[in-house]
JSON list of C-alpha atoms in Angstrom, two decimals:
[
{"chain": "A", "resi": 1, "resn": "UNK", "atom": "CA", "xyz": [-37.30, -16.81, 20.40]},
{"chain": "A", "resi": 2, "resn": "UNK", "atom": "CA", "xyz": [-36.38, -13.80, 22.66]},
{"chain": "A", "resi": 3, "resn": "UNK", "atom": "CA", "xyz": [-35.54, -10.56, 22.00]},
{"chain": "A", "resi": 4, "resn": "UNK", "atom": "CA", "xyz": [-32.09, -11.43, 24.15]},
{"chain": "A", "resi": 5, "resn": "UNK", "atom": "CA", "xyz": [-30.77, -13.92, 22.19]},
{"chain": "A", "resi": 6, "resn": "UNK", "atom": "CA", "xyz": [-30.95, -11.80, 18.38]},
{"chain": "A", "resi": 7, "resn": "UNK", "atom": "CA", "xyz": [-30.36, -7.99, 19.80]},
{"chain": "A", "resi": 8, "resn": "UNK", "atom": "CA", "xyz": [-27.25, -6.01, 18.86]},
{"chain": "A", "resi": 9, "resn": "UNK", "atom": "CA", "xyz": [-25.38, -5.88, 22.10]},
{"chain": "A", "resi": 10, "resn": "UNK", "atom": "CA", "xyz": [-22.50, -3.81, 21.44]},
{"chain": "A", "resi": 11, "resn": "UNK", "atom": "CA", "xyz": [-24.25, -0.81, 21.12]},
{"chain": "A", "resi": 12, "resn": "UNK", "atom": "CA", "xyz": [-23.31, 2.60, 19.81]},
{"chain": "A", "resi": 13, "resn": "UNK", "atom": "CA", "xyz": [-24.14, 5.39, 22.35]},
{"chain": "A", "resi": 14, "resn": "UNK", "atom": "CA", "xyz": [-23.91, 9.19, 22.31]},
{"chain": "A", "resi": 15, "resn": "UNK", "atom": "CA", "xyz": [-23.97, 11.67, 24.97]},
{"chain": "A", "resi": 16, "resn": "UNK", "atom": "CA", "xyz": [-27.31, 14.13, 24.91]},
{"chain": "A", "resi": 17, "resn": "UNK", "atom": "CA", "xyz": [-24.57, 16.93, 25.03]},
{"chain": "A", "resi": 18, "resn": "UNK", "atom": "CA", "xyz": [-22.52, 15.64, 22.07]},
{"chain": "A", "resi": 19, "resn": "UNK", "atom": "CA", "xyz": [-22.85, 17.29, 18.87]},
{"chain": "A", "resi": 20, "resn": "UNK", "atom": "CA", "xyz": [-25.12, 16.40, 15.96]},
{"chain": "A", "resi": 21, "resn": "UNK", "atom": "CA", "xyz": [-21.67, 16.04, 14.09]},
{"chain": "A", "resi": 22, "resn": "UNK", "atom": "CA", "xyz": [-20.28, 13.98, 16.79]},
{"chain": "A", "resi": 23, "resn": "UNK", "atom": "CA", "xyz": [-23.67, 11.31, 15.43]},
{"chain": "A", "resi": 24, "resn": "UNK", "atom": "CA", "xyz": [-23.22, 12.01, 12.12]},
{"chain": "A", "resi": 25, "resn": "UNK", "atom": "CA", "xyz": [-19.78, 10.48, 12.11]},
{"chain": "A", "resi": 26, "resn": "UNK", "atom": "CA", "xyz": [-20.87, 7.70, 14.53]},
{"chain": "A", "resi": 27, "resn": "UNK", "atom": "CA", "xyz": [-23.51, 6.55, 12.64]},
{"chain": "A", "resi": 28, "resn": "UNK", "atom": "CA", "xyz": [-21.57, 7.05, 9.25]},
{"chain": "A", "resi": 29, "resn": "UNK", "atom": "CA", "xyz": [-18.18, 4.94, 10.83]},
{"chain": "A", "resi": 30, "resn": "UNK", "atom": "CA", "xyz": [-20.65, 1.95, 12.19]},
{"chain": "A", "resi": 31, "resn": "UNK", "atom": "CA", "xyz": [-22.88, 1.62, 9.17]},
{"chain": "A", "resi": 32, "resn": "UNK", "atom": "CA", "xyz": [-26.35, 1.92, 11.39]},
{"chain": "A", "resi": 33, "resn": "UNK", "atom": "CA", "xyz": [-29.13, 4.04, 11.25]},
{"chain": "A", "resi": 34, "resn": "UNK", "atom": "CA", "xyz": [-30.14, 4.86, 15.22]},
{"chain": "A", "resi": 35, "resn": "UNK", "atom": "CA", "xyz": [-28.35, 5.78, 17.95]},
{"chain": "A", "resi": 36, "resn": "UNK", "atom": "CA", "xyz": [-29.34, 5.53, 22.25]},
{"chain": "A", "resi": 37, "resn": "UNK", "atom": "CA", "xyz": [-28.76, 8.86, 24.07]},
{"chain": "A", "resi": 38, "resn": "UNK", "atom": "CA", "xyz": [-27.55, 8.54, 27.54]},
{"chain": "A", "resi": 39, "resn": "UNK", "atom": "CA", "xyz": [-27.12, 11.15, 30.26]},
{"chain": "A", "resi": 40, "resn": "UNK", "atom": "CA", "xyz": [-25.42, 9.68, 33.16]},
{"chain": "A", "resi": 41, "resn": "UNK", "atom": "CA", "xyz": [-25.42, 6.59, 31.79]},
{"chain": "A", "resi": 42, "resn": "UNK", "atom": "CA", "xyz": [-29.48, 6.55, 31.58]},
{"chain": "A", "resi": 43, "resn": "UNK", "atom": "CA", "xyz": [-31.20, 6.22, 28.32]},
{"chain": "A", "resi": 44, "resn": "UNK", "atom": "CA", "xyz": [-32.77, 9.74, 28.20]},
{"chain": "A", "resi": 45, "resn": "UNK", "atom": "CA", "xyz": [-33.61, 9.75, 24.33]},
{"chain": "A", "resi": 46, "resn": "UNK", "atom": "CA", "xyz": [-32.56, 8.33, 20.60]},
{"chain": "A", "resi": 47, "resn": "UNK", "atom": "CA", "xyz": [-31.63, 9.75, 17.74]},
{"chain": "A", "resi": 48, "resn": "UNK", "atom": "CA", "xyz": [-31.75, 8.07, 14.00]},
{"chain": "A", "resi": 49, "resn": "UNK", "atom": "CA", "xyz": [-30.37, 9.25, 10.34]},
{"chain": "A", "resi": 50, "resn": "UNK", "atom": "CA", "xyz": [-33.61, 10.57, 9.60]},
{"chain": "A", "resi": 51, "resn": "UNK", "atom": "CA", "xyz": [-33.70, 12.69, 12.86]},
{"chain": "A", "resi": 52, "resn": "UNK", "atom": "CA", "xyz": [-30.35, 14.26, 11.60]},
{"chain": "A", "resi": 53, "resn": "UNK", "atom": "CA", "xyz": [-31.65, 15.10, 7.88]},
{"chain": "A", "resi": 54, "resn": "UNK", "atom": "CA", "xyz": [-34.35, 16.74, 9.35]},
{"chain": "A", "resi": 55, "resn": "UNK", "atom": "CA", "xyz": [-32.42, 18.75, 11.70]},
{"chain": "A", "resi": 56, "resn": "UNK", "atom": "CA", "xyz": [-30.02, 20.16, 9.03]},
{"chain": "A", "resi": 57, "resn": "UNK", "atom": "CA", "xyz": [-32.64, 19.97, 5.44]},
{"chain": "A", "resi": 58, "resn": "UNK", "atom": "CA", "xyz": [-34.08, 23.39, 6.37]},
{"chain": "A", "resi": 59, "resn": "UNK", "atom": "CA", "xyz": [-31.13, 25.41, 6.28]},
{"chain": "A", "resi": 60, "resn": "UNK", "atom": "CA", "xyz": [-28.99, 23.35, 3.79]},
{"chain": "A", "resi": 61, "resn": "UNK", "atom": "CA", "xyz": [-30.52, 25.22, 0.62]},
{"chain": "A", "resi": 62, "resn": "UNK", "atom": "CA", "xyz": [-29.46, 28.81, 2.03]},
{"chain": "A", "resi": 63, "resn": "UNK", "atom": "CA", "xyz": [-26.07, 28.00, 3.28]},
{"chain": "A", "resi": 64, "resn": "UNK", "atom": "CA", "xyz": [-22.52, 27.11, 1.80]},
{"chain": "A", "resi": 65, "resn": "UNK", "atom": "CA", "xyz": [-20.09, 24.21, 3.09]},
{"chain": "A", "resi": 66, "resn": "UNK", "atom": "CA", "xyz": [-18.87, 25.59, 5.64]},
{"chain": "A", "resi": 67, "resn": "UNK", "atom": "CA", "xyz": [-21.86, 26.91, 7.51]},
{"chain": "A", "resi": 68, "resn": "UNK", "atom": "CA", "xyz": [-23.27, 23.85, 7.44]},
{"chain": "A", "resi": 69, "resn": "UNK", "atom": "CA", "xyz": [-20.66, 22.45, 8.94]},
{"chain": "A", "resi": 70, "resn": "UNK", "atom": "CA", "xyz": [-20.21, 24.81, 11.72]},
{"chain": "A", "resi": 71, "resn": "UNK", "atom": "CA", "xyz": [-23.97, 25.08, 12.68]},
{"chain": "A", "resi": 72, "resn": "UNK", "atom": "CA", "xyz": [-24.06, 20.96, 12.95]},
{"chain": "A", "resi": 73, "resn": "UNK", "atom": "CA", "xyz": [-20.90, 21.02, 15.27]},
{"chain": "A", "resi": 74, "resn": "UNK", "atom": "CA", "xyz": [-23.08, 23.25, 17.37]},
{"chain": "A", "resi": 75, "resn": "UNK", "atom": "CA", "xyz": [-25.87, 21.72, 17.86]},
{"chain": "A", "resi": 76, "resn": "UNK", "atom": "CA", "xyz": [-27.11, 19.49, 20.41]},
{"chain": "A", "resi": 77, "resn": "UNK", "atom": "CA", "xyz": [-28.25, 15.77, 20.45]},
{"chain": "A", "resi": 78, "resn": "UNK", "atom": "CA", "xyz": [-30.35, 16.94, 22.75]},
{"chain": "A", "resi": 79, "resn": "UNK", "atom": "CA", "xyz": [-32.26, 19.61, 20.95]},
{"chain": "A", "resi": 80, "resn": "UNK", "atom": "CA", "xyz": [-32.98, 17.03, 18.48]},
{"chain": "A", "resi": 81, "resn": "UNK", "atom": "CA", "xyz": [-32.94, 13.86, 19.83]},
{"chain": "A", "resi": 82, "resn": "UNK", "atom": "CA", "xyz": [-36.79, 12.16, 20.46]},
{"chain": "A", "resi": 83, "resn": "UNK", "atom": "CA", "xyz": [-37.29, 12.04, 24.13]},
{"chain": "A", "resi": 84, "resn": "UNK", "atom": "CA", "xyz": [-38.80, 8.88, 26.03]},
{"chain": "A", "resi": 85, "resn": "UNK", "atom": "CA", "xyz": [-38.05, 6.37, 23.34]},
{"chain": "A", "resi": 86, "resn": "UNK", "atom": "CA", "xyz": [-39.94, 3.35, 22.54]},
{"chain": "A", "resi": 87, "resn": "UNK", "atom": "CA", "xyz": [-38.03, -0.01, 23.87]},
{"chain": "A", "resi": 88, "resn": "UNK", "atom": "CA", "xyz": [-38.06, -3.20, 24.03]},
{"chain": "A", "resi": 89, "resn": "UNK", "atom": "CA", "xyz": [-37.81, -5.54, 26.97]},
{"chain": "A", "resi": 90, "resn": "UNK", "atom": "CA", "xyz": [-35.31, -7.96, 26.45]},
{"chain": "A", "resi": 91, "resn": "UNK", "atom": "CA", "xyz": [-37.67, -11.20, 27.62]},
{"chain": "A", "resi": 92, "resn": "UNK", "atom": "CA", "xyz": [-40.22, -9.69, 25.12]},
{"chain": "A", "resi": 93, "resn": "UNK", "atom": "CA", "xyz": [-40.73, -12.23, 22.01]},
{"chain": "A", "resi": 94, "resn": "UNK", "atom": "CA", "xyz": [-39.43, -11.53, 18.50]},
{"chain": "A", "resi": 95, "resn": "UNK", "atom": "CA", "xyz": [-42.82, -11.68, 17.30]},
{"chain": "A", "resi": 96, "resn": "UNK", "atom": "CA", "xyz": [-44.24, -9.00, 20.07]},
{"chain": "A", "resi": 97, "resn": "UNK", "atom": "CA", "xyz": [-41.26, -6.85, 18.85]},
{"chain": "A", "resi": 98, "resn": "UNK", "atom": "CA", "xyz": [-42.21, -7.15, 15.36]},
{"chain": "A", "resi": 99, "resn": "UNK", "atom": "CA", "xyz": [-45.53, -6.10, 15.85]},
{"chain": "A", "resi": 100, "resn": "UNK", "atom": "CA", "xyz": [-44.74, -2.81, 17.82]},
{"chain": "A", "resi": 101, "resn": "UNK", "atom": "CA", "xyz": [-41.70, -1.75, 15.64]},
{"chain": "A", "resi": 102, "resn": "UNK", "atom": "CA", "xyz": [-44.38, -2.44, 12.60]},
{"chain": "A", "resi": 103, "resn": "UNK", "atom": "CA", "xyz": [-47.61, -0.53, 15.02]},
{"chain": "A", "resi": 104, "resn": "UNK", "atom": "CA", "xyz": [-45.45, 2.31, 15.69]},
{"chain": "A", "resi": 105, "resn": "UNK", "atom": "CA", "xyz": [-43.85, 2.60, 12.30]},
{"chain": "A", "resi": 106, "resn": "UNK", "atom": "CA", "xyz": [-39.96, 2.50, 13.35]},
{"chain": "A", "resi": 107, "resn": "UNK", "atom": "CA", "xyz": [-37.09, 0.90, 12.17]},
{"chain": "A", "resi": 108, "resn": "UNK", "atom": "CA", "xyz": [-35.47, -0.61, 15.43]},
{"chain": "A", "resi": 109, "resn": "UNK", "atom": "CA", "xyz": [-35.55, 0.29, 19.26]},
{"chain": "A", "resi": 110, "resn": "UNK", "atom": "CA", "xyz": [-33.32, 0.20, 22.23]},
{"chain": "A", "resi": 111, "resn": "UNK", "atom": "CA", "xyz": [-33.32, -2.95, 24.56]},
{"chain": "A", "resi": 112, "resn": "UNK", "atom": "CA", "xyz": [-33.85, -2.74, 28.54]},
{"chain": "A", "resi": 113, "resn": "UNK", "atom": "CA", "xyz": [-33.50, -5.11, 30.90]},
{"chain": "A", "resi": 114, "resn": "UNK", "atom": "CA", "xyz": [-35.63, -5.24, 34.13]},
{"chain": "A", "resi": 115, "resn": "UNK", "atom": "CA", "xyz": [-34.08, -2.35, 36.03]},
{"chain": "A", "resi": 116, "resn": "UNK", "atom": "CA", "xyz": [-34.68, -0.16, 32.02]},
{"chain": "A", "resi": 117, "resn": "UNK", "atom": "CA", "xyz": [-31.25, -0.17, 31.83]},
{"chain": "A", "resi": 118, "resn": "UNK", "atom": "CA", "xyz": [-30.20, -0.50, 28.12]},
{"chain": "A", "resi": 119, "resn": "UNK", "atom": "CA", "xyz": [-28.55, -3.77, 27.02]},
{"chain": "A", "resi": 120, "resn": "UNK", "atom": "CA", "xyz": [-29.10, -3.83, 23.55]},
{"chain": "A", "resi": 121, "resn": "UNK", "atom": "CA", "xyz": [-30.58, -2.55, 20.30]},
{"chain": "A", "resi": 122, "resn": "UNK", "atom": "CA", "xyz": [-32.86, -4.36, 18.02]},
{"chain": "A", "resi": 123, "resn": "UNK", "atom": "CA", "xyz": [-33.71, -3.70, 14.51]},
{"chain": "A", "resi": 124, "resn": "UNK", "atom": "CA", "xyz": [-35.66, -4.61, 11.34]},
{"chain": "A", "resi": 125, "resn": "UNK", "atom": "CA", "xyz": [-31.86, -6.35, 10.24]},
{"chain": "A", "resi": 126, "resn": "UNK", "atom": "CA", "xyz": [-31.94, -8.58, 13.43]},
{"chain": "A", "resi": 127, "resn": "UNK", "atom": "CA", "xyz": [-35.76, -9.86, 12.69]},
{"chain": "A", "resi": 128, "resn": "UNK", "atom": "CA", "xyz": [-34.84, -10.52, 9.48]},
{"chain": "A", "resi": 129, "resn": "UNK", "atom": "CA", "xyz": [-31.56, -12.91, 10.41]},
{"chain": "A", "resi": 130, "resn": "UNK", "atom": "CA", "xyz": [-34.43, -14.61, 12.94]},
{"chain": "A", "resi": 131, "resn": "UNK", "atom": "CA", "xyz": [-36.70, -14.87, 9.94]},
{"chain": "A", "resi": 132, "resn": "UNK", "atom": "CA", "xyz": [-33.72, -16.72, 8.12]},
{"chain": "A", "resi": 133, "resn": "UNK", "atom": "CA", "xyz": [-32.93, -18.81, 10.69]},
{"chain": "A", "resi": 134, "resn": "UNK", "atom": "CA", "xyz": [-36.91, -20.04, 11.15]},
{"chain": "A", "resi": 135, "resn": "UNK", "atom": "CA", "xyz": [-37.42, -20.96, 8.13]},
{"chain": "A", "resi": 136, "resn": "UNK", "atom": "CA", "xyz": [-34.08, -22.64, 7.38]},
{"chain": "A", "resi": 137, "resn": "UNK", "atom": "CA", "xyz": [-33.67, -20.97, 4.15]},
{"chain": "A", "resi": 138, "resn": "UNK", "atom": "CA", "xyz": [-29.57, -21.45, 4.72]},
{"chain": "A", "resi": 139, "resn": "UNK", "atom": "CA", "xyz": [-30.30, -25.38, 3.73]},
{"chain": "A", "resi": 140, "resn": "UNK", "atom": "CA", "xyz": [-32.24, -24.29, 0.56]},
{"chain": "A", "resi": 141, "resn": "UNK", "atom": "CA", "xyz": [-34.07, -27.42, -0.08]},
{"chain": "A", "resi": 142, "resn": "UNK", "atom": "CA", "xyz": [-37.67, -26.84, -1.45]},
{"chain": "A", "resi": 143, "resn": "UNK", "atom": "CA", "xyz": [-40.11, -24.71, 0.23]},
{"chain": "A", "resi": 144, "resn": "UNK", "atom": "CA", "xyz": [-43.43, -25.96, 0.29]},
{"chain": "A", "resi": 145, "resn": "UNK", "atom": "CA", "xyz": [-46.81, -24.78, 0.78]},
{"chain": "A", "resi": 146, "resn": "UNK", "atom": "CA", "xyz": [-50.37, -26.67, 1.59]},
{"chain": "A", "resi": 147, "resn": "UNK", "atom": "CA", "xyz": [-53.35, -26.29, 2.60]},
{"chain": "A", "resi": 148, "resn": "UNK", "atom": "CA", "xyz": [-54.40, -28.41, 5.11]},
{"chain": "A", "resi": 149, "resn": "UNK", "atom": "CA", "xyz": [-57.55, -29.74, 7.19]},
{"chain": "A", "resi": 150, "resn": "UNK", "atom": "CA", "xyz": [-57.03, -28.62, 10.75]},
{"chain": "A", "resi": 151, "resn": "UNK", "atom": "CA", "xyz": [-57.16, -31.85, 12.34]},
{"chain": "A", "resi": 152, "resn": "UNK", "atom": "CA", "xyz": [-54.85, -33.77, 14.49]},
{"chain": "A", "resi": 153, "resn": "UNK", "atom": "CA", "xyz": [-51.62, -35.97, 12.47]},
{"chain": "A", "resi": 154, "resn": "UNK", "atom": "CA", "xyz": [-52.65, -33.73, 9.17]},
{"chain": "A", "resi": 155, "resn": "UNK", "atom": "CA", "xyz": [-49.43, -32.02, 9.52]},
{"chain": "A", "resi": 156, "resn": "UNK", "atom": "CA", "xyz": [-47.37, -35.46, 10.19]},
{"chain": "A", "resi": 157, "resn": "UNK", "atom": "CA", "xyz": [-49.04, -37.41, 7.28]},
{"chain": "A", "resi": 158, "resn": "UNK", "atom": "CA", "xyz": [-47.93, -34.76, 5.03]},
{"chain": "A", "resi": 159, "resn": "UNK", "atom": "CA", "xyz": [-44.43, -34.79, 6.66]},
{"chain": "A", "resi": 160, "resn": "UNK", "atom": "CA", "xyz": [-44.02, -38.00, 6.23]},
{"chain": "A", "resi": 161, "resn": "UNK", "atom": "CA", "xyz": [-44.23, -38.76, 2.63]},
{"chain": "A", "resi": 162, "resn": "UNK", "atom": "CA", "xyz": [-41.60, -36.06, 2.63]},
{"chain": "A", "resi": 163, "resn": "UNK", "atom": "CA", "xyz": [-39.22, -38.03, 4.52]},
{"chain": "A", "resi": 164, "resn": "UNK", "atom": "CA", "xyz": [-40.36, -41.45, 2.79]},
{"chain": "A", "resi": 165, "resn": "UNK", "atom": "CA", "xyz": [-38.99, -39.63, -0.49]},
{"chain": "A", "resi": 166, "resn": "UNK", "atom": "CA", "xyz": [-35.49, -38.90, 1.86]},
{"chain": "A", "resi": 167, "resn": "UNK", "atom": "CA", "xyz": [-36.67, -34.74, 2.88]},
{"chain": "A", "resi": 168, "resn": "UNK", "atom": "CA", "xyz": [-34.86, -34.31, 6.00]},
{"chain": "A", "resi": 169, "resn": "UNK", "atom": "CA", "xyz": [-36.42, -31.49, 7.84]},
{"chain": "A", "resi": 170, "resn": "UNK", "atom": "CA", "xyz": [-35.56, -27.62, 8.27]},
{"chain": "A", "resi": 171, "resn": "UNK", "atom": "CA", "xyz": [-38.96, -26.05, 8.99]},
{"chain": "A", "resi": 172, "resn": "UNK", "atom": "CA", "xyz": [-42.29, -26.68, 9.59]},
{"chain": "A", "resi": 173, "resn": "UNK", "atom": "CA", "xyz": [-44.71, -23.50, 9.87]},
{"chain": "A", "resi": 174, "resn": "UNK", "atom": "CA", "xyz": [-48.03, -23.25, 10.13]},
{"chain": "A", "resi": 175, "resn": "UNK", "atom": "CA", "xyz": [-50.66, -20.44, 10.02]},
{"chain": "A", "resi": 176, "resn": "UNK", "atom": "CA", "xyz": [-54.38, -19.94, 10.18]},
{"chain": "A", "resi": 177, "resn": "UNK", "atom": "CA", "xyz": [-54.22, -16.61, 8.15]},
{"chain": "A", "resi": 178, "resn": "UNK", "atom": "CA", "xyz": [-55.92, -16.36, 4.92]},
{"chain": "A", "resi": 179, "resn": "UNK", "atom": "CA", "xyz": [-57.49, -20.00, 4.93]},
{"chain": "A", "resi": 180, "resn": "UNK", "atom": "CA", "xyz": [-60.95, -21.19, 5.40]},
{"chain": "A", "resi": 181, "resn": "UNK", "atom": "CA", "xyz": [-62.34, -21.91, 9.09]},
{"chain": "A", "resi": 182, "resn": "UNK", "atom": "CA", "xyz": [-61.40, -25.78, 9.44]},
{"chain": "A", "resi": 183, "resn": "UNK", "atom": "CA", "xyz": [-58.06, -25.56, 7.71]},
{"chain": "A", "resi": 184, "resn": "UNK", "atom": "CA", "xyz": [-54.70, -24.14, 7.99]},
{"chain": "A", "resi": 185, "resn": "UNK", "atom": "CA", "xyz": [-51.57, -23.26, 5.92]},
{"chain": "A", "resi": 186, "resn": "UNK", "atom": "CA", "xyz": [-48.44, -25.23, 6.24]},
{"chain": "A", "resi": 187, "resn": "UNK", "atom": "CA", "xyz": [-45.03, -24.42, 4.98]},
{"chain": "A", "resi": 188, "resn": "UNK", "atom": "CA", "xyz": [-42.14, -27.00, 4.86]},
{"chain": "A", "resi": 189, "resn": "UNK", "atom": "CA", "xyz": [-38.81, -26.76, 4.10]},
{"chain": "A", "resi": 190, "resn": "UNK", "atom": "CA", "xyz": [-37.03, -30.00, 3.38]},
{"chain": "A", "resi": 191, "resn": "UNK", "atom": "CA", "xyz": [-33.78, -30.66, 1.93]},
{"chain": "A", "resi": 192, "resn": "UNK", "atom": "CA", "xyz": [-32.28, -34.19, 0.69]},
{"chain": "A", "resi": 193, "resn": "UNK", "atom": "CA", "xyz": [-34.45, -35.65, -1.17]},
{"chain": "A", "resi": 194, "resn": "UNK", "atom": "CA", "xyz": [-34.44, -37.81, -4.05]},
{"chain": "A", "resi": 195, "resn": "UNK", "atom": "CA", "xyz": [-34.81, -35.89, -6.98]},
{"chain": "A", "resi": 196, "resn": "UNK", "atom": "CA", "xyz": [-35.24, -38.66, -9.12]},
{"chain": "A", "resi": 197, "resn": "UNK", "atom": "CA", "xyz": [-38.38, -39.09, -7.58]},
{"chain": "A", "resi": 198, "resn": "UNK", "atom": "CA", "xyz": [-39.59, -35.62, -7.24]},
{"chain": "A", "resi": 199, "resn": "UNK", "atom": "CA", "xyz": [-42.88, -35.93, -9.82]},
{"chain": "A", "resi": 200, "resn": "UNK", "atom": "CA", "xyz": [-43.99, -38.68, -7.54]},
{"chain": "A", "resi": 201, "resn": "UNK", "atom": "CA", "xyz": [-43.60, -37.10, -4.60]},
{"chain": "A", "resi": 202, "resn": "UNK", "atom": "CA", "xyz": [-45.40, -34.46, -5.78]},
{"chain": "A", "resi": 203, "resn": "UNK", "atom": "CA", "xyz": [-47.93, -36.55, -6.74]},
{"chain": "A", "resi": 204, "resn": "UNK", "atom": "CA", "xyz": [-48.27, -38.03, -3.43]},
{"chain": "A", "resi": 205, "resn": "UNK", "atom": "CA", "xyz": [-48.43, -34.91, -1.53]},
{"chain": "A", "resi": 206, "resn": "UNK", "atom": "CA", "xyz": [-51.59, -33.97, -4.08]},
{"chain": "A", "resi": 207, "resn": "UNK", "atom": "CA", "xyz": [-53.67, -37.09, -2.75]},
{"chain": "A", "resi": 208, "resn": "UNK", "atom": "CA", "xyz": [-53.38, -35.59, 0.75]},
{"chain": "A", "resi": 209, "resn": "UNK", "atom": "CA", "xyz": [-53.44, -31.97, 0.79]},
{"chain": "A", "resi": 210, "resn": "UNK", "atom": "CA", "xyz": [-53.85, -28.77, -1.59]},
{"chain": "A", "resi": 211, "resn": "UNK", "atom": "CA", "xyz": [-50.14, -28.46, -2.72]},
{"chain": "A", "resi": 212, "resn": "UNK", "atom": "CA", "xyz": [-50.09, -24.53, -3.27]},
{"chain": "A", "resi": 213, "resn": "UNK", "atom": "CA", "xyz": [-46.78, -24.29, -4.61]},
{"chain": "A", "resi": 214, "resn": "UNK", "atom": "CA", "xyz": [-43.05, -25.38, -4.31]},
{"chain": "A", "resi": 215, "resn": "UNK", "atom": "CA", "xyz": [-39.82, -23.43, -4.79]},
{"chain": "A", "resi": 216, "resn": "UNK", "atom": "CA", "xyz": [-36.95, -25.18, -5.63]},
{"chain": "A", "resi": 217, "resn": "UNK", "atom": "CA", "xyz": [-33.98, -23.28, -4.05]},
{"chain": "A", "resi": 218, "resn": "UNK", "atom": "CA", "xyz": [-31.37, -26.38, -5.20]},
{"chain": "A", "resi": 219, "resn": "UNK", "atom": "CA", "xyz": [-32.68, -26.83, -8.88]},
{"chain": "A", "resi": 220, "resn": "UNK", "atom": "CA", "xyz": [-33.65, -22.71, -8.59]},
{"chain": "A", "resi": 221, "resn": "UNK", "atom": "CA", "xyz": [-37.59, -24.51, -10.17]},
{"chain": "A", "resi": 222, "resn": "UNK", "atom": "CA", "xyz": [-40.77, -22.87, -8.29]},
{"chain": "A", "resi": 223, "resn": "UNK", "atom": "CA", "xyz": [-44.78, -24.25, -9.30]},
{"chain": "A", "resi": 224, "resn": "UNK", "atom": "CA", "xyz": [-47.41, -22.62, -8.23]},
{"chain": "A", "resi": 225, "resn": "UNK", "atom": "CA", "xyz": [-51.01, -24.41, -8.22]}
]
């Protein structure tokens, strides 16, 4: 899943000469947290709520209303903006993009394309929508977890007594974190099927593989084992 395809792409841009009021109101009217600078329509810099706090914090104690509004309106983006930005390619993986926004401790970054001209934004909001979507939460269903020996069909043969108990399929995930070398963890999400039935099918998947838990999002039921 690329970066592309989840990104913000109208974004919200402000002029390095603009005001720090001029942001303030920008990122107040469109309910986000970061903002691109541009200078001739290049991306010279961006700017984020915390950036403006910081900027103002200092002298908010000492002055009334009315300074503080007049010494915002004066200042630059520029003088406070963070120069050379981090970004994001837009054929870079949401999984490479999660693990620099998380490695350099941010909450989003601007997109480029191949020329670095900005096409997008992406944020911790947009990861979390692909997150969503992956695991297919939308169909609630039951979410399952196993353990499972790392061997070929060991995925399948615990699929399939799923669908003989009428699971249709949302997501199947797998990881080798946290497991013992020879195994892997498997998550499935499956939705339709017979709850009449569900203590067998439970039952059956235990013969197989080391049911960890289920959470019921339909009967709102989780089991952990």
């Amino acid at each position: 899943m690329l970066v592309k395809n989840w990104m913000s792409k109208k974004v919200v841009i402000i002029d390095e000469n603009d005001s720090m009021q001029d942001a303030v109101n920008l990122i107040k009217q469109h309910k986000i947290n970061m903002l691109p600078v541009m200078k001739k329509g290049k991306l010279t810099g961006i700017v984020t709520d915390r950036d403006l706090k910081k900027a103002s914090a200092s002298d908010a104690t000492t002055l009334d209303v009315h300074e503080l509004l007049y010494l915002i309106s004066k200042i630059k983006i520029k003088d406070i903006m963070s120069k050379n930005p981090i970004t994001v390619p837009f054929d870079f993986t949401i999984e490479e993009t999660a693990s620099m926004l998380l490695e350099n401790n941010i909450s989003g970054a601007p997109v480029v394309d191949k020329d670095k001209q900005l096409v997008g934004v992406i944020t911790q909001a947009d990861i979390f929508k692909v997150i969503i979507s992956l695991t297919g939460i939308a169909k609630k269903g039951v979410h399952f977890g196993f353990k499972v020996k790392d061997l070929p069909g060991s995925i399948k043969e615990v699929a399939d007594i799923i669908r003989n108990y009428g699971g249709r399929m949302a997501s199947i995930l797998t990881s080798y974190e946290r497991v013992p070398q020879g195994y892997r963890n498997v998550y499935i999400r499956a939705y339709g099927i017979d709850r009449s039935k569900f203590k067998n099918l439970l039952s059956d998947l235990k013969k197989i593989a080391d049911l960890l838990y289920y959470v019921d999002h339909t009967e709102n039921k989780r089991e952990i084992f």
